[in-house]
Coordinates of C-alpha atoms and ligand atoms in Angstrom, one line a residue:
X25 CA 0.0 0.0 0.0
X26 CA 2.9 2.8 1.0
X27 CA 5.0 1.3 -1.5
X28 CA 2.2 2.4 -4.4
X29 CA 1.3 5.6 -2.7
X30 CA 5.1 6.3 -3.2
X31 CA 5.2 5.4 -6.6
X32 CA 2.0 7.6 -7.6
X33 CA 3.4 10.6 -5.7
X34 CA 6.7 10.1 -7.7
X35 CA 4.7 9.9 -11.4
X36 CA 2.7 13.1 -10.2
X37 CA 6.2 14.9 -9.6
X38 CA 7.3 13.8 -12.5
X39 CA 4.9 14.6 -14.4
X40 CA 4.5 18.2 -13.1
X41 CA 8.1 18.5 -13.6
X42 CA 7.9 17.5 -16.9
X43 CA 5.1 19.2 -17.4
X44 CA 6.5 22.5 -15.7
X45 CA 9.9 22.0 -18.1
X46 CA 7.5 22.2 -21.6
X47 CA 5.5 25.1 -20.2
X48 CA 9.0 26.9 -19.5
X49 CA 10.6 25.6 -22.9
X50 CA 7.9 26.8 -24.8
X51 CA 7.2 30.1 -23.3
X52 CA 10.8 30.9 -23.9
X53 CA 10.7 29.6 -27.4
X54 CA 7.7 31.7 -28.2
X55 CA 9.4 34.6 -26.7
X56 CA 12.8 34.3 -28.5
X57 CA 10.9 33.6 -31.6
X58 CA 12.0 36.7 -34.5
X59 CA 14.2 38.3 -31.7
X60 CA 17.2 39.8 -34.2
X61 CA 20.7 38.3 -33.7
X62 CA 18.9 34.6 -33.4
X63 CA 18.8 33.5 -36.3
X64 CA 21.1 30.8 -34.9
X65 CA 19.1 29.4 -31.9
X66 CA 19.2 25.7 -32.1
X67 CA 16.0 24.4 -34.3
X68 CA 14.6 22.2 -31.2
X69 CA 13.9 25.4 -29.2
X70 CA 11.8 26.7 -32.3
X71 CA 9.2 23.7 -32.8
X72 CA 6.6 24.3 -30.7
X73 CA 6.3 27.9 -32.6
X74 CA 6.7 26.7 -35.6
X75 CA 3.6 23.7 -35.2
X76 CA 0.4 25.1 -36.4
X77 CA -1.8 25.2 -33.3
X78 CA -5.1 24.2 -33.1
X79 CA -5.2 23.9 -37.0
X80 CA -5.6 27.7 -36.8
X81 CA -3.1 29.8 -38.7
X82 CA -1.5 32.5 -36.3
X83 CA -0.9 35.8 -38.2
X84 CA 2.2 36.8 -35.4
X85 CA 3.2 40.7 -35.3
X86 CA 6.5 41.8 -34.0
X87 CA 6.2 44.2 -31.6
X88 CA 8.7 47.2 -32.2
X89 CA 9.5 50.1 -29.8
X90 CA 11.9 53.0 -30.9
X91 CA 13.6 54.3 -28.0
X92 CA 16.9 56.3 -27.3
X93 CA 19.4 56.1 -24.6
X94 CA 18.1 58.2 -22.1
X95 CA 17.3 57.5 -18.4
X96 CA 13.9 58.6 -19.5
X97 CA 13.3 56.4 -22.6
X98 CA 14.9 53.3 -20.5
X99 CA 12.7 53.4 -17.9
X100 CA 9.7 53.3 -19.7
X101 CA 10.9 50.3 -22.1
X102 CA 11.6 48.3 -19.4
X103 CA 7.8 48.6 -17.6
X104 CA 6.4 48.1 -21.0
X105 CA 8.5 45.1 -22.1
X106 CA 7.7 43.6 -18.7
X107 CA 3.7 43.9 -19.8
X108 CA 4.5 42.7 -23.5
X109 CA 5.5 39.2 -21.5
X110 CA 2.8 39.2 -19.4
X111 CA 0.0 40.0 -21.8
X112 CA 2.0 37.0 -23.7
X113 CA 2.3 34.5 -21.0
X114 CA -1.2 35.1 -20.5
X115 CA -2.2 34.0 -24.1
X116 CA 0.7 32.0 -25.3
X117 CA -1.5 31.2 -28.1
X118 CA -2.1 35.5 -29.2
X119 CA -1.0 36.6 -32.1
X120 CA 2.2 38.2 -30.3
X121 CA 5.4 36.9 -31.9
X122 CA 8.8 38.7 -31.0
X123 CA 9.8 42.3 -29.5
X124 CA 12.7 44.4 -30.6
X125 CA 13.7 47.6 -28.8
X126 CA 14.9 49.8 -31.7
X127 CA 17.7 51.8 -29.8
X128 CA 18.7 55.0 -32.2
X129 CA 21.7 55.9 -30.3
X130 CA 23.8 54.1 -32.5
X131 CA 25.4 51.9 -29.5
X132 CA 24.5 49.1 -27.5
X133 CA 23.6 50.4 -23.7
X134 CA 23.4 48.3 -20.1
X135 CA 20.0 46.6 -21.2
X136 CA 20.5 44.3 -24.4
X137 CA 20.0 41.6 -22.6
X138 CA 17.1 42.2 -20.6
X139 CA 15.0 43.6 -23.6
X140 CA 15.5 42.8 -27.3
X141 CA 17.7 45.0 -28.7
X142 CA 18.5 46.2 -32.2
X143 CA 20.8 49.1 -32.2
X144 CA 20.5 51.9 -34.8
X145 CA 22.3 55.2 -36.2
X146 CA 21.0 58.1 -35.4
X147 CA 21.0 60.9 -38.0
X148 CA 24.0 62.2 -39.3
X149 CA 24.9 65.7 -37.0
X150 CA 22.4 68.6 -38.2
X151 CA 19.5 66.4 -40.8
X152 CA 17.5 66.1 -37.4
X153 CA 17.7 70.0 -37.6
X154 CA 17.1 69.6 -33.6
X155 CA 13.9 67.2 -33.9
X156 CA 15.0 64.0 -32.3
X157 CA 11.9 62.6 -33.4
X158 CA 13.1 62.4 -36.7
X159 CA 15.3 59.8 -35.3
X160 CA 12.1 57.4 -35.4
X161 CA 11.6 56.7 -39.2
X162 CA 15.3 56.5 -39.8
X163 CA 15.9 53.7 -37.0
X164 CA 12.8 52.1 -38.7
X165 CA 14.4 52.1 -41.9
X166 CA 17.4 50.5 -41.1
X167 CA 15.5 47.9 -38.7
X168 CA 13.6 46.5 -41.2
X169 CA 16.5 46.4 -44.1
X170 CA 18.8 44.6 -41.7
X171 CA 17.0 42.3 -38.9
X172 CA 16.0 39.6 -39.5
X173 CA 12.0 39.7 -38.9
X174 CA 10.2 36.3 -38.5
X175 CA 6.5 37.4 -38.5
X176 CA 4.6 38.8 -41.2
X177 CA 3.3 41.9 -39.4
X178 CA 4.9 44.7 -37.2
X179 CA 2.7 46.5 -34.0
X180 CA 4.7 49.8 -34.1
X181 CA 4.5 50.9 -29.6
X182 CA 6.3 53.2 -27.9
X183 CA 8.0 53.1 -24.5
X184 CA 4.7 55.1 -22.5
X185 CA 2.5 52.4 -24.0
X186 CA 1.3 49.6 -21.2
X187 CA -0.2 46.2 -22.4
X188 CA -3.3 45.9 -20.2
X189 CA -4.4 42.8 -22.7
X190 CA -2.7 40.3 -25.0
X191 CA -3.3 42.2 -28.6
X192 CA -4.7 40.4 -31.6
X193 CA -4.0 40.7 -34.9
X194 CA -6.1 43.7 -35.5
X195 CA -4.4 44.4 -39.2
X196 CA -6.6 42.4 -41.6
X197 CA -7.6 42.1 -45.6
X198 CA -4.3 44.3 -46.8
X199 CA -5.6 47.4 -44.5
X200 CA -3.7 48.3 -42.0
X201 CA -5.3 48.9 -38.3
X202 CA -4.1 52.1 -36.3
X203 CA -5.6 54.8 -33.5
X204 CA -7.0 57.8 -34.8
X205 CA -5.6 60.8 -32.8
X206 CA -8.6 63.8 -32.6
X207 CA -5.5 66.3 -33.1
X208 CA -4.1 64.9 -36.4
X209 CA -6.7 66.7 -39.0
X210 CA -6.0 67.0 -42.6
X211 CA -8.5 68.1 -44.1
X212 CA -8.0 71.1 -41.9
X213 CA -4.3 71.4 -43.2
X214 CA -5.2 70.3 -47.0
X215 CA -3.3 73.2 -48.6
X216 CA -0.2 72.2 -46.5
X217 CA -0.6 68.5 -47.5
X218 CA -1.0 69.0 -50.8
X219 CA 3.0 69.4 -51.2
X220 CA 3.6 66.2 -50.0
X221 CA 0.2 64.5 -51.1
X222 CA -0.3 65.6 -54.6
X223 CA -4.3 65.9 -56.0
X224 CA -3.6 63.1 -58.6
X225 CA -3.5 60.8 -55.5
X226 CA -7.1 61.4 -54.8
X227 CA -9.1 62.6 -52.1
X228 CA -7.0 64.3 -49.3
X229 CA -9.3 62.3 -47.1
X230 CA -7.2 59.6 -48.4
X231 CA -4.5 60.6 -45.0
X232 CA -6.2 59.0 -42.2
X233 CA -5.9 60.8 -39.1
X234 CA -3.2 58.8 -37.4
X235 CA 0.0 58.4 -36.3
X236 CA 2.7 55.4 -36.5
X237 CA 1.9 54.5 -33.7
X238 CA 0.0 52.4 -32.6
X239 CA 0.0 50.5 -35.7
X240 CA -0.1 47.0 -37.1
X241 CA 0.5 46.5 -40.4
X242 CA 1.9 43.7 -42.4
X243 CA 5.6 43.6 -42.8
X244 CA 5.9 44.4 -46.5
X245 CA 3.6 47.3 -46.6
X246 CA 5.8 48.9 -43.8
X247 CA 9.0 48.3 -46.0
X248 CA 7.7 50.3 -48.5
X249 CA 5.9 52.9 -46.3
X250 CA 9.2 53.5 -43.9
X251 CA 11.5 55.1 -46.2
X252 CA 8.6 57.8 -47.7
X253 CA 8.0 58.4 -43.8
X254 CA 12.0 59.1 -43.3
X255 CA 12.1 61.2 -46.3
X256 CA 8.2 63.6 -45.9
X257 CA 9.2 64.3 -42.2
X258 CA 12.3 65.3 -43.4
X259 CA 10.6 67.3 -46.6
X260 CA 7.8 68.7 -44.1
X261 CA 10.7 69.7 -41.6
X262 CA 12.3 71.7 -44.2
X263 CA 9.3 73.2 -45.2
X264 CA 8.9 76.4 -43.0
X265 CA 4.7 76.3 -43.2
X266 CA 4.2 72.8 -42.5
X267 CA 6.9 72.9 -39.7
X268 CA 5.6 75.9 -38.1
X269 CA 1.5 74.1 -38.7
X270 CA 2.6 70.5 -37.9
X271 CA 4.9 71.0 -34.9
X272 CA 5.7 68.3 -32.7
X273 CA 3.1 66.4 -34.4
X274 CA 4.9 66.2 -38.0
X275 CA 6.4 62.9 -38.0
X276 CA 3.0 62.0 -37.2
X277 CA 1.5 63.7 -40.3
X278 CA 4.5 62.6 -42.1
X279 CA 3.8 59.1 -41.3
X280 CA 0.1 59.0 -42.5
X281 CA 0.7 60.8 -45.8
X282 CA 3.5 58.0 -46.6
X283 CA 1.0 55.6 -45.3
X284 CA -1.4 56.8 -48.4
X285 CA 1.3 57.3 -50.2
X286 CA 1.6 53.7 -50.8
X287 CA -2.1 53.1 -50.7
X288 CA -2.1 51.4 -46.9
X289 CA -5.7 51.8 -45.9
X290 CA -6.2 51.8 -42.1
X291 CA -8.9 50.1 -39.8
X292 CA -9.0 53.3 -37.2
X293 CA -9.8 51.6 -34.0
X294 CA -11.1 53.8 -30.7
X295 CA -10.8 50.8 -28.6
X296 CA -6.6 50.7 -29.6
X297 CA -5.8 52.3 -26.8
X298 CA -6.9 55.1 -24.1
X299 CA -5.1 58.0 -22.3
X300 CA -5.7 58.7 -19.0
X301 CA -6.4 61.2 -17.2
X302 CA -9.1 61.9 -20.5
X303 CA -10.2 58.3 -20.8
X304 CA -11.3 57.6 -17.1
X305 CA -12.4 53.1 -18.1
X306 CA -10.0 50.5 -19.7
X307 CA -13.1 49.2 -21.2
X308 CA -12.6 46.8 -24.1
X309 CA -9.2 48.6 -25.3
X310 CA -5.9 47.0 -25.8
X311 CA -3.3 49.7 -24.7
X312 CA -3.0 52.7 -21.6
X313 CA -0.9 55.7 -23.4
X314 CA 0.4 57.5 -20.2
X315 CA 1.5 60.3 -22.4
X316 CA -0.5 63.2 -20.3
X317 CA 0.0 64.5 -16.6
X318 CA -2.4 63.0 -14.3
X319 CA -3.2 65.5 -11.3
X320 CA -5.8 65.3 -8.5
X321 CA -6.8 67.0 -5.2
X322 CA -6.7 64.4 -2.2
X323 CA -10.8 64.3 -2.8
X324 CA -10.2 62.4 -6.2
X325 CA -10.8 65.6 -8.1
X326 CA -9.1 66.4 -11.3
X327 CA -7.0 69.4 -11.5
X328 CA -5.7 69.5 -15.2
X329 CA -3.2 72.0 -15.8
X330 CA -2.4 72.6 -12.0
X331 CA 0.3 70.4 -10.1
X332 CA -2.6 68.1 -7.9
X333 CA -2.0 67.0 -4.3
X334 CA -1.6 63.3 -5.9
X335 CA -0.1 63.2 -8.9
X336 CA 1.4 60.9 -11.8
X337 CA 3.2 62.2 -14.9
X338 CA 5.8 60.8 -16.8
X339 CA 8.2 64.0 -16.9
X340 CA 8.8 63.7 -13.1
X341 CA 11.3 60.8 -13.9
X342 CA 14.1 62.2 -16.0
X343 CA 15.4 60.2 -12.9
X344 CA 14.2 57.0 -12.3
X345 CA 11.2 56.7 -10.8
X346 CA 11.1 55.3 -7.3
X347 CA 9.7 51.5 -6.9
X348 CA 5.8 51.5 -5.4
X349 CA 4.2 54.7 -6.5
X350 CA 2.0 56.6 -3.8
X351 CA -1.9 55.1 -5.4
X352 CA -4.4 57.7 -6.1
X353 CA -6.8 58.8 -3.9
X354 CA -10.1 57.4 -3.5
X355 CA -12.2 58.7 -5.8
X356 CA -9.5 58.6 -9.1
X357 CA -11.3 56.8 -12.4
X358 CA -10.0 53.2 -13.1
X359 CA -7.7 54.2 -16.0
X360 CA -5.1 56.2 -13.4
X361 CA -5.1 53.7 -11.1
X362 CA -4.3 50.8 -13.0
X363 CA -2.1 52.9 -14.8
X364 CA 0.1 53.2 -11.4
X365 CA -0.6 49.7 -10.4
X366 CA 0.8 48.7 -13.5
X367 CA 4.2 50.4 -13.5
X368 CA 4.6 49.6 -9.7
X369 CA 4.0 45.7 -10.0
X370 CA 6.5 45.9 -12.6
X371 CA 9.5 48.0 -11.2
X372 CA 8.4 46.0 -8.3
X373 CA 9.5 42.8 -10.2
X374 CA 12.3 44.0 -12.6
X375 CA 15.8 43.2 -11.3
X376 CA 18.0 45.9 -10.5
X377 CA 15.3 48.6 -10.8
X378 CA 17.0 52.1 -11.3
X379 CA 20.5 51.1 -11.8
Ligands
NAG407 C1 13.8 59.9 -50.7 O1 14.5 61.0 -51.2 C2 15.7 60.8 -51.9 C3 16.4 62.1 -52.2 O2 15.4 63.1 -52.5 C4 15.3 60.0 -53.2 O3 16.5 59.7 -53.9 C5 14.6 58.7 -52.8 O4 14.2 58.1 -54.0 C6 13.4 59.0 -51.9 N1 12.9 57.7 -51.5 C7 11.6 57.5 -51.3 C8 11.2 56.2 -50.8 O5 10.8 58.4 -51.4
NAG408 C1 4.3 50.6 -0.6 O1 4.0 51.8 0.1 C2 2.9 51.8 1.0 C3 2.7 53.2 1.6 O2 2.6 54.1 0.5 C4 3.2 50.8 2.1 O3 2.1 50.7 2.9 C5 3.6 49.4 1.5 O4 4.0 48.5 2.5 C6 4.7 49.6 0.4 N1 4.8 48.3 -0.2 C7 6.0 47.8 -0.5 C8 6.0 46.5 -1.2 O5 7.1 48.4 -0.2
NAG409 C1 -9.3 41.6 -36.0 C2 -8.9 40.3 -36.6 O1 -9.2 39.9 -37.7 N1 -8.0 39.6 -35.8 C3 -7.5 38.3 -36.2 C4 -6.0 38.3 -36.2 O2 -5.6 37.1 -36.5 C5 -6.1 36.0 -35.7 C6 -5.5 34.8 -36.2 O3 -5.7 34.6 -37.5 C7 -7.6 36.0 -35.7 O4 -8.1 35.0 -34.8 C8 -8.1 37.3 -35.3 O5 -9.6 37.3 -35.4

């Protein structure tokens, strides 16, 4: 009797073991899967991503965040790498393939091998004519013309973008699927446009009211579409109107005229993402942008454009920010706090946080 209890409890440890090594092996296959600079990995590791699962075909994306070197940038690709796993260990069946953190400081920093990395020039000295942004088509240009990219579509996010959901494959029937921003409007700007989007290319409602990001698109429409981005921002910045109209908005414009430029239609989807403190529920959306300052009186009251009691805004940390955030108080929509749950659970969790 003791002898057979012993022998089940050894099968269930081994099988949980067993069991616990494919979960590991596979989760890290599916995340090294299209990381650049792999192309080696031994071809065991890769079968599990490579079997068709469920006999449905998985349309991966490669997610792709262009940072530089700052403190700044490198704090906020770290929290949203640690969601990218976590939204993918959730689902390990999504349609999330590999990450790359496009660096455009043109050398590899202290973080390659936490996060993907792919290091890329920046501009030459004075073609950025003091718009680092610039920096952001360039670095995609050379990504995509020397990495090695598994998947067959690219999610274009940026480092104050948190996964609060595994993202599907929103990109479908050769249109692309992106955010429309309220403050990107061209027909208001038409006469500007029409420089860079010429009448014989139809409608100027043809520009869709985005930005590159977020995006997902396949991977050979963005090949085309990169270069034309690199080359109307820098066209646009040049151009003393559309500089002065476009501001620190034109790589965005730029990036939605090359986008119709090449005839890349885009699914705008509201749902994308939200930006607190504006958007006050997570609803059904994919993404939290914590691009604006969130400020509130100790009642839960917002006070935009006045430094609250409580508040949360990216542009405190030039520095990095501390580990476990002060929360809101009571009284602050859902969107803020999870906002600061989020980065807390995962400097809470990265090794080494602010060093
Ligand atoms: C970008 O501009 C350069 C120089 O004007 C030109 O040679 C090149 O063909 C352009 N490329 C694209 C994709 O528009
Ligand atoms: C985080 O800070 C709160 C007070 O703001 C404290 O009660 C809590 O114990 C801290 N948690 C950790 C993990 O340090
Ligand atoms: C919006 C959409 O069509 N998403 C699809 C992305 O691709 C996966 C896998 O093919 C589908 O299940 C999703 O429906």
């Amino acid at each position: 009797m003791g002898g057979r209890n012993l022998f089940f409890a050894a099968v269930i440890s081994f099988s949980t073991a067993l069991i616990t090594y494919n979960i590991i092996i596979s989760a890290n296959a599916s995340l090294k899967q299209g990381f650049p600079g792999e192309s080696s990995v031994d071809p065991i590791i890769r079968m599990p991503t490579d079997a068709a699962r469920k006999g449905r075909r998985r349309r991966l994306f490669h997610t792709a965040v262009t940072a530089s070197d700052s403190v700044y940038n490198t704090w906020q690709c770290r929290v949203m790498y640690y969601w990218f796993k976590q939204q993918k260990l959730r689902n390990p069946s999504s349609d999330m393939g590999g990450f790359t953190r496009v660096l455009h400081s043109g050398k590899p920093d202290r973080f390659m091998d936490e996060i993907p990395t792919f290091v890329a020039q920046p501009l030459p000295d004075g073609v950025d004519q003091g718009y680092i942004v610039l920096n952001r088509p360039w670095a995609f240009v050379q990504w995509l013309q020397q990495a090695n990219i598994e998947e067959d579509y690219i999610f274009m996010s940026e480092p104050d973008h948190l996964l609060v959901k595994p993202i599907p494959n929103l990109s479908r029937d050769g249109l692309a699927a992106a955010f429309p921003f309220f403050y990107i409007e061209p027909k208001k700007f038409e006469k500007i446009l029409r420089k860079f989007f010429p009448e014989d290319r139809g409608p100027i409602t043809n520009i869709d009211p985005i930005g590159n990001s977020p995006v997902i698109l396949r991977k050979d429409a963005l090949k085309k579409i990169a270069p034309t981005w690199m080359n109307v921002s820098l066209a646009m910045k040049k151009d003393p109107e559309a500089d002065k109209a476009f501001g620190w908005v034109l790589e965005m414009y730029a990036y939605a005229v090359a986008s119709a430029l090449h005839d890349v239609g885009n699914i705008l989807h509201k749902d994308f993402m939200i930006q607190p403190p504006w958007d006050t529920a997570i609803g059904k959306s994919y993404i939290i942008h914590y691009t604006y300052g969130c400020d509130y009186d100790l009642q839960g009251k917002m006070t935009p454009g006045k430094i609250g009691e409580w508040r949360f805004d990216k542009r405190s940390y030039y520095d990095w920010p501390p580990r476990n955030l002060s929360l809101p108080p009571p009284g602050v929509p859902e969107s803020v706090v999870t906002l600061v749950k989020m980065v807390n659970e995962a400097t809470a969790n990265i090794p080494n946080w602010g060093s």
